[in-house]
Amino acid sequence: MGLNRHHFFWLTLLGITLMLSSFSFQLYKAFDARWIIRFPKKYELPTEKWISAFLDWLVDSANFYFFTFRDITRAIASLIEWPYQFLRNLLIEGFQSGLGDQAVQYAPSLSWVAVITVVVAISYYASDWRLGTLTCACFAYLAVFGQWQSAMVTLASVLIAVPIGALGGLFLGIIAYKSRIVENCLRPILDLMQTVPVFAYLVPVLILFGFGPVAALVATVIYAMPPMVRVTIVALKTVPEEIKEAGKMVGCTDRQMMWKVLVPSASSSLMVGVNQVIMLTLNMVIIASMIGAGGLGFDVLASLRRLDIGGGIEAGLAIVVMAIALDRISQAFSVRTIKEPYNGNYIQRHPWISTSFAVIVGTLILGIFIPSVQAYPKEFTITTGPFWSDAMEYINVNFFDAFEAIKVFFLQSLLLPVKKFFVGIPWAWGIMATGLFAWKLAGWRMGIIAFLLMSFIAASGLWSKAMVTIYLCGVSVFIATIIGIPLGIWAAERQGAGRVILGLMDTLQTLPSFVYLIPVVMLFRVGDFSAMIAVVLYALAPAVRYAAFGLKEVPEHLVEAARMAGCTPIQLLLRVKLPLATPQLLLGLNQTIMLALSMLVITALVGTRDLGQEVYIALTKANAGQGIVAGFCVAFIAIIADRVVNASADKQKKRLGL
Amino acid sequence: MTVNVLLDCKNIWKLYGAKANSILDTHVNPDINTLKAEGIIGAVRAVNVQIMQGEIFVIMGLSGSGKSTLVRCLSRLVEPTTGSIKFDGVDLLKATDSELIEIRRKKMGMVFQQFALLPHLTTIENVAFPLDVQGVKKDVREARALDVIELVGLKGRENYYPRQLSGGQQQRVGIARSLVVEPDLWFLDEPFSALDPLIRREMQDEFIRLQNLLKKTIVFITHDFDEAIRLADRIAVMKDGEIEQIADPEQLVLNPATDYVAEFTRHVSRAKVIKAATIMSPIKKDHFGGEVAHDATIEEIADQVEGSKLPHKVMRDGQVIGQIDSSAVVNILVGRD
Ligand SMILES: Nc1ncnc2c1ncn2[C@@H]1O[C@H](COP(=O)(O)OP(=O)(O)O)[C@@H](O)[C@H]1O
Ligand SMILES: [Mg+2]
């Protein structure tokens, strides 16, 4: 294969970029032109200030004749406040009247036995005994290992945010399904919301709602709702045309059509959306502990800040356990098969409701006399904190040199050179190069969009931070891909290994992003290398999954034909299966990049100097403009990557005639 | 016997494409090539049909010939580009949304190729669904649904969900659902095409049995000519959105109007469509082996006539109108003209 036009294009682009990157400093010195390496300050866009000023105006003086903006946020806050408080009372504090010392408790919270019974009952209703046992073990873990209180705080937040997010998403999705215009307006907003990093939500919400659980819940709902909107639109659209026609032919009104035909027919797809809402909610509730959500997330955050290794791991494991329980229950609902109804009277027909009710009342009464029924007895809790601390200490004492050596090796041979390359690119050429890159892979329209988006980043004075983001993301994605694709191949070729690997990936994906930071920080402390490891772990799953899926999707007759042509297994893989799986591999790459970018922002907590740090600083200073602008910059990078990779995947698909 | 026209359609067009709405202003009766050149799909073109009270009207044609689109125009699931449709004296295309809902609730029923059952409802709930939509009380509608379920032979499966039923059983539910409101006009869009051949045959028998009981007015769609001639009183053959010919099965085979129809009917066994009256001869004898109905097909009477040395009387309305002997029958059976 000789050099063709395409190779020439890419080599030239890379060559020029390398040259400019290596010599930008010399150029600046030679021409005494500082603008080469730094966007001139006086031309920077004042977007930050505008946004901050706008928010200030909203909060302080926006007035819509009958009410102020403040009234709206207050109304929303109180709407969320009281059911949240009710749940907290129900699960944690018990119901009382009066304040402080005079408080009289007239009903205790649900006992731990009752909560576990209800959870098991729901699991059994959704699926079977196996799920019931699993969730029972998960919640028992929370009690036995002393995480109950915090876990219930987190659970209360989830229980508030999920219905709002799911119903709100369903509602918006239905409106978008009914009206083209609404759909076209919503689509770009949803795109943006899914790529704007989570921290960026927190800043404006913090300013509008103040520090505390309500603000955390608002941010959580905003974060968790978009996928439900999408799922709803798709689910309603994919209801078979004939079913819609059947609905019309029996004379359904519009409302009957929606609620008696479309929504029920789409219910299992809709439950997939609800599952996503639950998982995103949990993820966000943990992160939102930064603006006062409390619960398990707060425990992790506090431990990280104190460098309390044991405490962090304990709380982190509790999050994992809870994530697994919630995920499995909500997944079970989406594949739930309707069971034969029980016959008999009310109690016999609803054995689980009656059992739960009996246990709730029973433990309420028993709890008055035997405190350990009400709250899991303190003296029986097992704390693993010291164990983890000792283990980490042991590892650090005995293997410090090994870990340090690994870290130094990666830093010197990979991270630092790549960083130098990206940070060195002069902004003006960087904008051009991104435009050309996008034009070549995704057409001139995308080229122009990429050019404009990158220009915005430069003009916001965030160029070098953006380059650090791109470099860290690039390296992490690269490593995730070279680990992930072989794992995917292995999973596709060997059934047994496949089940284990894919199961592991499923679990990895259900874990809130925060959790990944804990072991990494313990072992490698802060810095780019730690960030990279956390990102790789978080972003690995899609690379594996899509690779496995792509290989399994290769049509059987092609595989047979190749075998009959005498291909060895290796040839079969390299010449037939992998080329045919490239579109799927590219989609996996796309997902990996998206996850990497969203995780990267969170790794600001372990001290990276990228856009994530910018957002994090904005959060600590409550500077909304700064946070939103930096958030948009991350979103823009994500959008460019997404469009370009998708366009390549489409091109490959066309070429392969799929 | 006077026959009423239940559904009267004149000059129905359904065009898809960017210029679909303007082309008919500039062209009179554009043919398929003109449409293609303009980037328009002519799904239904210049169709005139009259459906008579109580008949089985079969629309037949290859896949993509526009059958489904036509029947959806007739029920206004698809808005025709132009044309007029009179249903029971009412102008269907002028009906408001609420009138249309009323007409569909009370007077129309439809059966779908892929059954289109609601997955979250049991058999009985699916069948009772049209009544539920009308606000009929639960015990009343379920009692009515049970009757229809029994009628289609699904008794005992009331509480099954669609996915627990076989394809044939699911379509029985679909049929029951469309019959529960006792519609005047019954549309069936390839109801048996998704079924295995053996089941299909069984369902056709079932369908004939039902129709003998119910005597509905039926618009039945199929791409299977054998199915068409088994069931039809009249057949409309469609091609590229146009109707090539409307005739009863016998006429279609004996006098095809176009080459296309001739090609279509060439391989049809004539014994299945030709009727006794068509090949009878004037009465010559007074000894007969038995009697046959004038509208019985040769296939139906073959064994009876062939097995006897004497000719058979051909009867219509209790009158002898001719005779038929075994050589005439054999000629048809072996394909001698
Ligand atoms: N919504 C639509 N948009 C564009 N073309 C359509 C649409 N519905 C049907 N057609 C076209 O109209 C023609 C007739 O389709 P159809 O009525 O489904 O045929 P049949 O039922 O005989 O198989 C086909 O060429 C089909 O592609
Ligand atoms: Mg069709």
mmCIF file of C-alpha atoms in Angstrom, chain A residues 296-592:
data_model
loop_
_atom_site.group_PDB
_atom_site.id
_atom_site.type_symbol
_atom_site.label_atom_id
_atom_site.label_comp_id
_atom_site.label_asym_id
_atom_site.label_seq_id
_atom_site.Cartn_x
_atom_site.Cartn_y
_atom_site.Cartn_z
ATOM 1 C CA LEU A 296 -22.294 8.345 51.973
ATOM 2 C CA GLY A 297 -20.841 10.842 49.498
ATOM 3 C CA PHE A 298 -20.060 13.221 52.295
ATOM 4 C CA ASP A 299 -18.329 10.449 54.248
ATOM 5 C CA VAL A 300 -16.115 9.660 51.271
ATOM 6 C CA LEU A 301 -15.346 13.306 50.638
ATOM 7 C CA ALA A 302 -14.519 13.976 54.256
ATOM 8 C CA SER A 303 -12.286 10.897 54.432
ATOM 9 C CA LEU A 304 -10.490 11.903 51.273
ATOM 10 C CA ARG A 305 -9.856 15.331 52.697
ATOM 11 C CA ARG A 306 -8.608 13.878 55.980
ATOM 12 C CA LEU A 307 -6.673 11.205 54.074
ATOM 13 C CA ASP A 308 -8.524 8.736 56.292
ATOM 14 C CA ILE A 309 -7.952 5.681 54.158
ATOM 15 C CA GLY A 310 -10.065 3.220 56.122
ATOM 16 C CA GLY A 311 -13.069 5.504 56.416
ATOM 17 C CA GLY A 312 -12.983 6.297 52.718
ATOM 18 C CA ILE A 313 -12.896 2.680 51.658
ATOM 19 C CA GLU A 314 -15.666 1.729 54.075
ATOM 20 C CA ALA A 315 -17.992 4.410 52.815
ATOM 21 C CA GLY A 316 -16.948 3.702 49.238
ATOM 22 C CA LEU A 317 -17.826 0.029 49.609
ATOM 23 C CA ALA A 318 -21.182 1.007 51.065
ATOM 24 C CA ILE A 319 -21.830 3.089 47.931
ATOM 25 C CA VAL A 320 -20.864 0.127 45.773
ATOM 26 C CA VAL A 321 -23.191 -2.178 47.651
ATOM 27 C CA MET A 322 -26.048 0.263 47.395
ATOM 28 C CA ALA A 323 -25.438 0.882 43.711
ATOM 29 C CA ILE A 324 -25.534 -2.826 42.992
ATOM 30 C CA ALA A 325 -28.760 -3.321 44.936
ATOM 31 C CA LEU A 326 -30.551 -0.397 43.283
ATOM 32 C CA ASP A 327 -29.302 -1.337 39.829
ATOM 33 C CA ARG A 328 -30.391 -4.951 40.034
ATOM 34 C CA ILE A 329 -33.820 -4.089 41.390
ATOM 35 C CA SER A 330 -34.555 -1.514 38.699
ATOM 36 C CA GLN A 331 -33.196 -3.759 35.948
ATOM 37 C CA ALA A 332 -35.393 -6.553 37.175
ATOM 38 C CA PHE A 333 -38.422 -4.319 36.705
ATOM 39 C CA SER A 334 -37.596 -3.734 33.047
ATOM 40 C CA VAL A 335 -37.557 -7.456 32.270
ATOM 41 C CA ARG A 336 -40.207 -8.414 34.780
ATOM 42 C CA THR A 337 -42.583 -11.084 33.592
ATOM 43 C CA ILE A 338 -46.086 -10.816 34.872
ATOM 44 C CA LYS A 339 -46.760 -13.560 37.374
ATOM 45 C CA GLU A 340 -49.879 -15.590 37.935
ATOM 46 C CA PRO A 341 -52.001 -13.611 40.352
ATOM 47 C CA TYR A 342 -52.624 -15.095 43.779
ATOM 48 C CA ASN A 343 -56.187 -15.954 44.670
ATOM 49 C CA GLY A 344 -57.987 -15.433 47.909
ATOM 50 C CA ASN A 345 -58.649 -12.485 50.165
ATOM 51 C CA TYR A 346 -56.670 -9.248 50.181
ATOM 52 C CA ILE A 347 -53.898 -10.583 52.406
ATOM 53 C CA GLN A 348 -53.492 -13.715 50.333
ATOM 54 C CA ARG A 349 -53.532 -11.804 47.065
ATOM 55 C CA HIS A 350 -50.896 -9.353 48.214
ATOM 56 C CA PRO A 351 -48.581 -11.434 50.372
ATOM 57 C CA TRP A 352 -45.710 -8.978 50.107
ATOM 58 C CA ILE A 353 -47.596 -5.863 50.970
ATOM 59 C CA SER A 354 -49.128 -7.631 53.946
ATOM 60 C CA THR A 355 -45.819 -9.078 55.130
ATOM 61 C CA SER A 356 -44.110 -5.703 54.862
ATOM 62 C CA PHE A 357 -46.925 -4.058 56.715
ATOM 63 C CA ALA A 358 -46.866 -6.694 59.431
ATOM 64 C CA VAL A 359 -43.104 -6.373 59.858
ATOM 65 C CA ILE A 360 -43.269 -2.577 59.965
ATOM 66 C CA VAL A 361 -45.942 -2.586 62.654
ATOM 67 C CA GLY A 362 -44.364 -5.510 64.504
ATOM 68 C CA THR A 363 -40.921 -3.959 64.708
ATOM 69 C CA LEU A 364 -42.459 -0.622 65.639
ATOM 70 C CA ILE A 365 -44.012 -2.186 68.716
ATOM 71 C CA LEU A 366 -41.141 -4.546 69.508
ATOM 72 C CA GLY A 367 -38.674 -1.705 69.025
ATOM 73 C CA ILE A 368 -40.146 0.096 72.027
ATOM 74 C CA PHE A 369 -39.058 -2.756 74.252
ATOM 75 C CA ILE A 370 -36.022 -4.097 72.462
ATOM 76 C CA PRO A 371 -33.873 -1.271 71.072
ATOM 77 C CA SER A 372 -31.815 -3.551 68.827
ATOM 78 C CA VAL A 373 -34.910 -4.238 66.735
ATOM 79 C CA GLN A 374 -35.288 -0.532 66.103
ATOM 80 C CA ALA A 375 -31.666 0.303 65.381
ATOM 81 C CA TYR A 376 -28.922 -2.162 64.625
ATOM 82 C CA PRO A 377 -26.963 -2.468 67.899
ATOM 83 C CA LYS A 378 -23.744 -0.483 67.896
ATOM 84 C CA GLU A 379 -21.763 -3.135 69.716
ATOM 85 C CA PHE A 380 -22.351 -5.607 66.906
ATOM 86 C CA THR A 381 -21.221 -3.362 64.093
ATOM 87 C CA ILE A 382 -18.000 -4.376 62.515
ATOM 88 C CA THR A 383 -15.722 -1.624 61.441
ATOM 89 C CA THR A 384 -13.274 -2.433 58.721
ATOM 90 C CA GLY A 385 -11.680 1.002 58.757
ATOM 91 C CA PRO A 386 -8.584 0.053 60.748
ATOM 92 C CA PHE A 387 -8.170 -3.073 58.647
ATOM 93 C CA TRP A 388 -8.091 -1.062 55.439
ATOM 94 C CA SER A 389 -5.815 1.531 56.944
ATOM 95 C CA ASP A 390 -3.406 -1.180 58.064
ATOM 96 C CA ALA A 391 -3.569 -2.903 54.719
ATOM 97 C CA MET A 392 -2.811 0.315 52.897
ATOM 98 C CA GLU A 393 -0.064 1.121 55.318
ATOM 99 C CA TYR A 394 1.425 -2.307 54.747
ATOM 100 C CA ILE A 395 1.244 -1.906 50.984
ATOM 101 C CA ASN A 396 2.726 1.539 51.134
ATOM 102 C CA VAL A 397 5.556 0.470 53.401
ATOM 103 C CA ASN A 398 6.463 -2.639 51.461
ATOM 104 C CA PHE A 399 5.643 -1.698 47.909
ATOM 105 C CA PHE A 400 6.197 2.013 47.900
ATOM 106 C CA ASP A 401 9.207 1.730 45.638
ATOM 107 C CA ALA A 402 7.410 -0.501 43.181
ATOM 108 C CA PHE A 403 4.434 1.839 42.925
ATOM 109 C CA GLU A 404 6.671 4.824 42.682
ATOM 110 C CA ALA A 405 8.664 3.153 39.926
ATOM 111 C CA ILE A 406 5.521 2.421 37.920
ATOM 112 C CA LYS A 407 4.340 5.959 38.360
ATOM 113 C CA VAL A 408 7.645 7.480 37.329
ATOM 114 C CA PHE A 409 7.922 5.187 34.352
ATOM 115 C CA PHE A 410 4.497 6.172 33.031
ATOM 116 C CA LEU A 411 5.041 9.811 33.748
ATOM 117 C CA GLN A 412 8.353 9.997 31.965
ATOM 118 C CA SER A 413 7.707 7.758 29.014
ATOM 119 C CA LEU A 414 4.118 8.645 28.264
ATOM 120 C CA LEU A 415 2.403 11.361 30.207
ATOM 121 C CA LEU A 416 4.999 14.101 30.186
ATOM 122 C CA PRO A 417 5.994 13.893 26.499
ATOM 123 C CA VAL A 418 2.352 13.902 25.401
ATOM 124 C CA LYS A 419 1.592 16.751 27.738
ATOM 125 C CA LYS A 420 4.519 18.732 26.367
ATOM 126 C CA PHE A 421 3.280 18.152 22.846
ATOM 127 C CA PHE A 422 -0.292 19.296 23.492
ATOM 128 C CA VAL A 423 0.516 22.204 25.747
ATOM 129 C CA GLY A 424 3.131 23.396 23.298
ATOM 130 C CA ILE A 425 0.742 23.765 20.358
ATOM 131 C CA PRO A 426 0.220 27.487 19.732
ATOM 132 C CA TRP A 427 -3.465 28.263 20.134
ATOM 133 C CA ALA A 428 -3.891 29.773 16.688
ATOM 134 C CA TRP A 429 -2.600 26.664 14.978
ATOM 135 C CA GLY A 430 -4.461 24.441 17.407
ATOM 136 C CA ILE A 431 -7.745 25.958 16.291
ATOM 137 C CA MET A 432 -6.823 25.508 12.640
ATOM 138 C CA ALA A 433 -5.644 21.946 13.157
ATOM 139 C CA THR A 434 -8.826 20.929 14.993
ATOM 140 C CA GLY A 435 -10.906 22.470 12.229
ATOM 141 C CA LEU A 436 -8.963 20.583 9.558
ATOM 142 C CA PHE A 437 -9.138 17.376 11.553
ATOM 143 C CA ALA A 438 -12.911 17.603 11.923
ATOM 144 C CA TRP A 439 -13.333 18.669 8.283
ATOM 145 C CA LYS A 440 -11.396 15.671 7.028
ATOM 146 C CA LEU A 441 -13.283 13.152 9.137
ATOM 147 C CA ALA A 442 -16.751 14.631 9.419
ATOM 148 C CA GLY A 443 -17.222 17.100 6.561
ATOM 149 C CA TRP A 444 -16.852 20.841 6.138
ATOM 150 C CA ARG A 445 -19.815 21.755 8.301
ATOM 151 C CA MET A 446 -18.329 19.999 11.312
ATOM 152 C CA GLY A 447 -14.960 21.523 10.411
ATOM 153 C CA ILE A 448 -16.400 25.002 10.785
ATOM 154 C CA ILE A 449 -18.208 24.123 13.995
ATOM 155 C CA ALA A 450 -15.022 22.660 15.485
ATOM 156 C CA PHE A 451 -13.114 25.777 14.453
ATOM 157 C CA LEU A 452 -15.645 28.036 16.166
ATOM 158 C CA LEU A 453 -15.866 25.961 19.332
ATOM 159 C CA MET A 454 -12.096 25.845 19.724
ATOM 160 C CA SER A 455 -11.936 29.575 19.094
ATOM 161 C CA PHE A 456 -14.366 30.089 21.965
ATOM 162 C CA ILE A 457 -12.102 28.054 24.245
ATOM 163 C CA ALA A 458 -9.071 30.109 23.268
ATOM 164 C CA ALA A 459 -10.935 33.366 23.599
ATOM 165 C CA SER A 460 -12.075 32.408 27.079
ATOM 166 C CA GLY A 461 -8.440 32.248 28.139
ATOM 167 C CA LEU A 462 -8.710 28.542 28.864
ATOM 168 C CA TRP A 463 -6.556 27.241 26.030
ATOM 169 C CA SER A 464 -3.764 25.664 28.015
ATOM 170 C CA LYS A 465 -6.149 24.092 30.532
ATOM 171 C CA ALA A 466 -8.155 22.701 27.639
ATOM 172 C CA MET A 467 -4.975 21.229 26.209
ATOM 173 C CA VAL A 468 -4.240 19.538 29.530
ATOM 174 C CA THR A 469 -7.746 18.129 29.456
ATOM 175 C CA ILE A 470 -7.277 16.841 25.929
ATOM 176 C CA TYR A 471 -3.915 15.347 26.767
ATOM 177 C CA LEU A 472 -5.150 13.555 29.886
ATOM 178 C CA CYS A 473 -8.259 12.385 28.114
ATOM 179 C CA GLY A 474 -6.236 11.234 25.120
ATOM 180 C CA VAL A 475 -3.737 9.240 27.133
ATOM 181 C CA SER A 476 -6.445 7.673 29.295
ATOM 182 C CA VAL A 477 -8.563 6.747 26.309
ATOM 183 C CA PHE A 478 -5.532 5.284 24.604
ATOM 184 C CA ILE A 479 -4.739 3.090 27.576
ATOM 185 C CA ALA A 480 -8.366 2.147 28.166
ATOM 186 C CA THR A 481 -8.572 1.101 24.522
ATOM 187 C CA ILE A 482 -5.449 -1.038 24.478
ATOM 188 C CA ILE A 483 -6.618 -2.779 27.620
ATOM 189 C CA GLY A 484 -10.293 -2.840 26.712
ATOM 190 C CA ILE A 485 -10.244 -4.187 23.178
ATOM 191 C CA PRO A 486 -8.187 -7.301 23.976
ATOM 192 C CA LEU A 487 -10.466 -7.938 26.945
ATOM 193 C CA GLY A 488 -13.441 -7.542 24.621
ATOM 194 C CA ILE A 489 -11.912 -9.970 22.130
ATOM 195 C CA TRP A 490 -11.287 -12.448 24.892
ATOM 196 C CA ALA A 491 -14.833 -12.073 26.149
ATOM 197 C CA ALA A 492 -16.227 -12.630 22.669
ATOM 198 C CA GLU A 493 -14.123 -15.676 21.877
ATOM 199 C CA ARG A 494 -14.448 -17.546 25.167
ATOM 200 C CA GLN A 495 -17.898 -17.975 26.654
ATOM 201 C CA GLY A 496 -16.824 -18.529 30.242
ATOM 202 C CA ALA A 497 -14.356 -15.663 30.302
ATOM 203 C CA GLY A 498 -16.948 -13.540 28.562
ATOM 204 C CA ARG A 499 -19.479 -13.980 31.293
ATOM 205 C CA VAL A 500 -16.981 -13.040 33.987
ATOM 206 C CA ILE A 501 -15.514 -10.065 32.100
ATOM 207 C CA LEU A 502 -18.798 -8.613 30.942
ATOM 208 C CA GLY A 503 -20.320 -9.132 34.393
ATOM 209 C CA LEU A 504 -17.402 -7.269 35.893
ATOM 210 C CA MET A 505 -17.802 -4.453 33.400
ATOM 211 C CA ASP A 506 -21.508 -4.204 34.208
ATOM 212 C CA THR A 507 -20.670 -3.794 37.851
ATOM 213 C CA LEU A 508 -17.901 -1.283 37.118
ATOM 214 C CA GLN A 509 -20.415 0.796 35.187
ATOM 215 C CA THR A 510 -22.902 0.916 38.004
ATOM 216 C CA LEU A 511 -20.402 2.405 40.422
ATOM 217 C CA PRO A 512 -20.657 6.127 41.014
ATOM 218 C CA SER A 513 -17.639 7.867 39.527
ATOM 219 C CA PHE A 514 -16.511 9.161 42.882
ATOM 220 C CA VAL A 515 -15.695 5.685 44.118
ATOM 221 C CA TYR A 516 -12.890 5.259 41.612
ATOM 222 C CA LEU A 517 -10.861 7.981 43.209
ATOM 223 C CA ILE A 518 -10.525 6.222 46.535
ATOM 224 C CA PRO A 519 -8.105 3.338 45.839
ATOM 225 C CA VAL A 520 -6.171 5.395 43.318
ATOM 226 C CA VAL A 521 -5.443 8.189 45.720
ATOM 227 C CA MET A 522 -4.520 5.682 48.394
ATOM 228 C CA LEU A 523 -1.919 4.033 46.199
ATOM 229 C CA PHE A 524 -0.552 6.813 44.054
ATOM 230 C CA ARG A 525 -1.474 9.981 45.873
ATOM 231 C CA VAL A 526 -2.464 13.028 43.864
ATOM 232 C CA GLY A 527 -1.384 14.063 40.395
ATOM 233 C CA ASP A 528 -1.870 13.349 36.709
ATOM 234 C CA PHE A 529 -0.983 9.688 37.025
ATOM 235 C CA SER A 530 -3.661 9.044 39.657
ATOM 236 C CA ALA A 531 -6.163 10.936 37.571
ATOM 237 C CA MET A 532 -5.272 8.836 34.568
ATOM 238 C CA ILE A 533 -5.768 5.552 36.442
ATOM 239 C CA ALA A 534 -9.143 6.628 37.781
ATOM 240 C CA VAL A 535 -10.239 7.718 34.310
ATOM 241 C CA VAL A 536 -9.048 4.489 32.712
ATOM 242 C CA LEU A 537 -10.953 2.410 35.257
ATOM 243 C CA TYR A 538 -14.092 4.422 34.795
ATOM 244 C CA ALA A 539 -13.950 4.521 30.993
ATOM 245 C CA LEU A 540 -12.875 0.940 30.401
ATOM 246 C CA ALA A 541 -16.309 -0.681 30.270
ATOM 247 C CA PRO A 542 -17.561 0.638 26.907
ATOM 248 C CA ALA A 543 -14.326 -0.281 25.119
ATOM 249 C CA VAL A 544 -14.713 -3.872 26.322
ATOM 250 C CA ARG A 545 -18.438 -4.103 25.738
ATOM 251 C CA TYR A 546 -18.501 -2.683 22.241
ATOM 252 C CA ALA A 547 -15.531 -4.788 21.168
ATOM 253 C CA ALA A 548 -17.192 -7.952 22.444
ATOM 254 C CA PHE A 549 -20.489 -6.978 20.895
ATOM 255 C CA GLY A 550 -18.920 -6.051 17.552
ATOM 256 C CA LEU A 551 -17.102 -9.363 17.282
ATOM 257 C CA LYS A 552 -20.143 -11.389 18.211
ATOM 258 C CA GLU A 553 -22.190 -9.520 15.631
ATOM 259 C CA VAL A 554 -19.983 -10.623 12.723
ATOM 260 C CA PRO A 555 -22.306 -12.744 10.565
ATOM 261 C CA GLU A 556 -21.811 -16.464 11.088
ATOM 262 C CA HIS A 557 -21.710 -17.229 7.357
ATOM 263 C CA LEU A 558 -18.710 -14.917 6.849
ATOM 264 C CA VAL A 559 -16.867 -16.650 9.658
ATOM 265 C CA GLU A 560 -17.672 -20.033 8.145
ATOM 266 C CA ALA A 561 -16.595 -18.893 4.697
ATOM 267 C CA ALA A 562 -13.272 -17.670 6.115
ATOM 268 C CA ARG A 563 -12.752 -20.966 7.953
ATOM 269 C CA MET A 564 -13.457 -22.914 4.785
ATOM 270 C CA ALA A 565 -10.943 -20.726 2.975
ATOM 271 C CA GLY A 566 -8.387 -22.019 5.457
ATOM 272 C CA CYS A 567 -7.909 -19.036 7.765
ATOM 273 C CA THR A 568 -6.077 -19.751 10.987
ATOM 274 C CA PRO A 569 -7.864 -18.435 14.094
ATOM 275 C CA ILE A 570 -5.477 -15.470 14.205
ATOM 276 C CA GLN A 571 -6.071 -14.657 10.551
ATOM 277 C CA LEU A 572 -9.782 -15.035 11.112
ATOM 278 C CA LEU A 573 -9.613 -12.489 13.900
ATOM 279 C CA LEU A 574 -7.309 -9.991 12.223
ATOM 280 C CA ARG A 575 -8.527 -10.240 8.649
ATOM 281 C CA VAL A 576 -12.232 -10.869 9.021
ATOM 282 C CA LYS A 577 -13.661 -10.215 12.437
ATOM 283 C CA LEU A 578 -11.839 -7.069 13.530
ATOM 284 C CA PRO A 579 -12.280 -5.205 10.230
ATOM 285 C CA LEU A 580 -15.988 -6.008 10.256
ATOM 286 C CA ALA A 581 -16.233 -4.903 13.863
ATOM 287 C CA THR A 582 -14.599 -1.507 13.323
ATOM 288 C CA PRO A 583 -17.839 0.498 13.393
ATOM 289 C CA GLN A 584 -18.648 -1.013 16.781
ATOM 290 C CA LEU A 585 -15.083 -0.434 17.971
ATOM 291 C CA LEU A 586 -15.424 3.213 16.976
ATOM 292 C CA LEU A 587 -18.719 3.557 18.826
ATOM 293 C CA GLY A 588 -16.997 2.058 21.846
ATOM 294 C CA LEU A 589 -14.218 4.596 21.435
ATOM 295 C CA ASN A 590 -16.795 7.351 21.354
ATOM 296 C CA GLN A 591 -18.356 6.169 24.611
ATOM 297 C CA THR A 592 -14.929 5.779 26.176
#
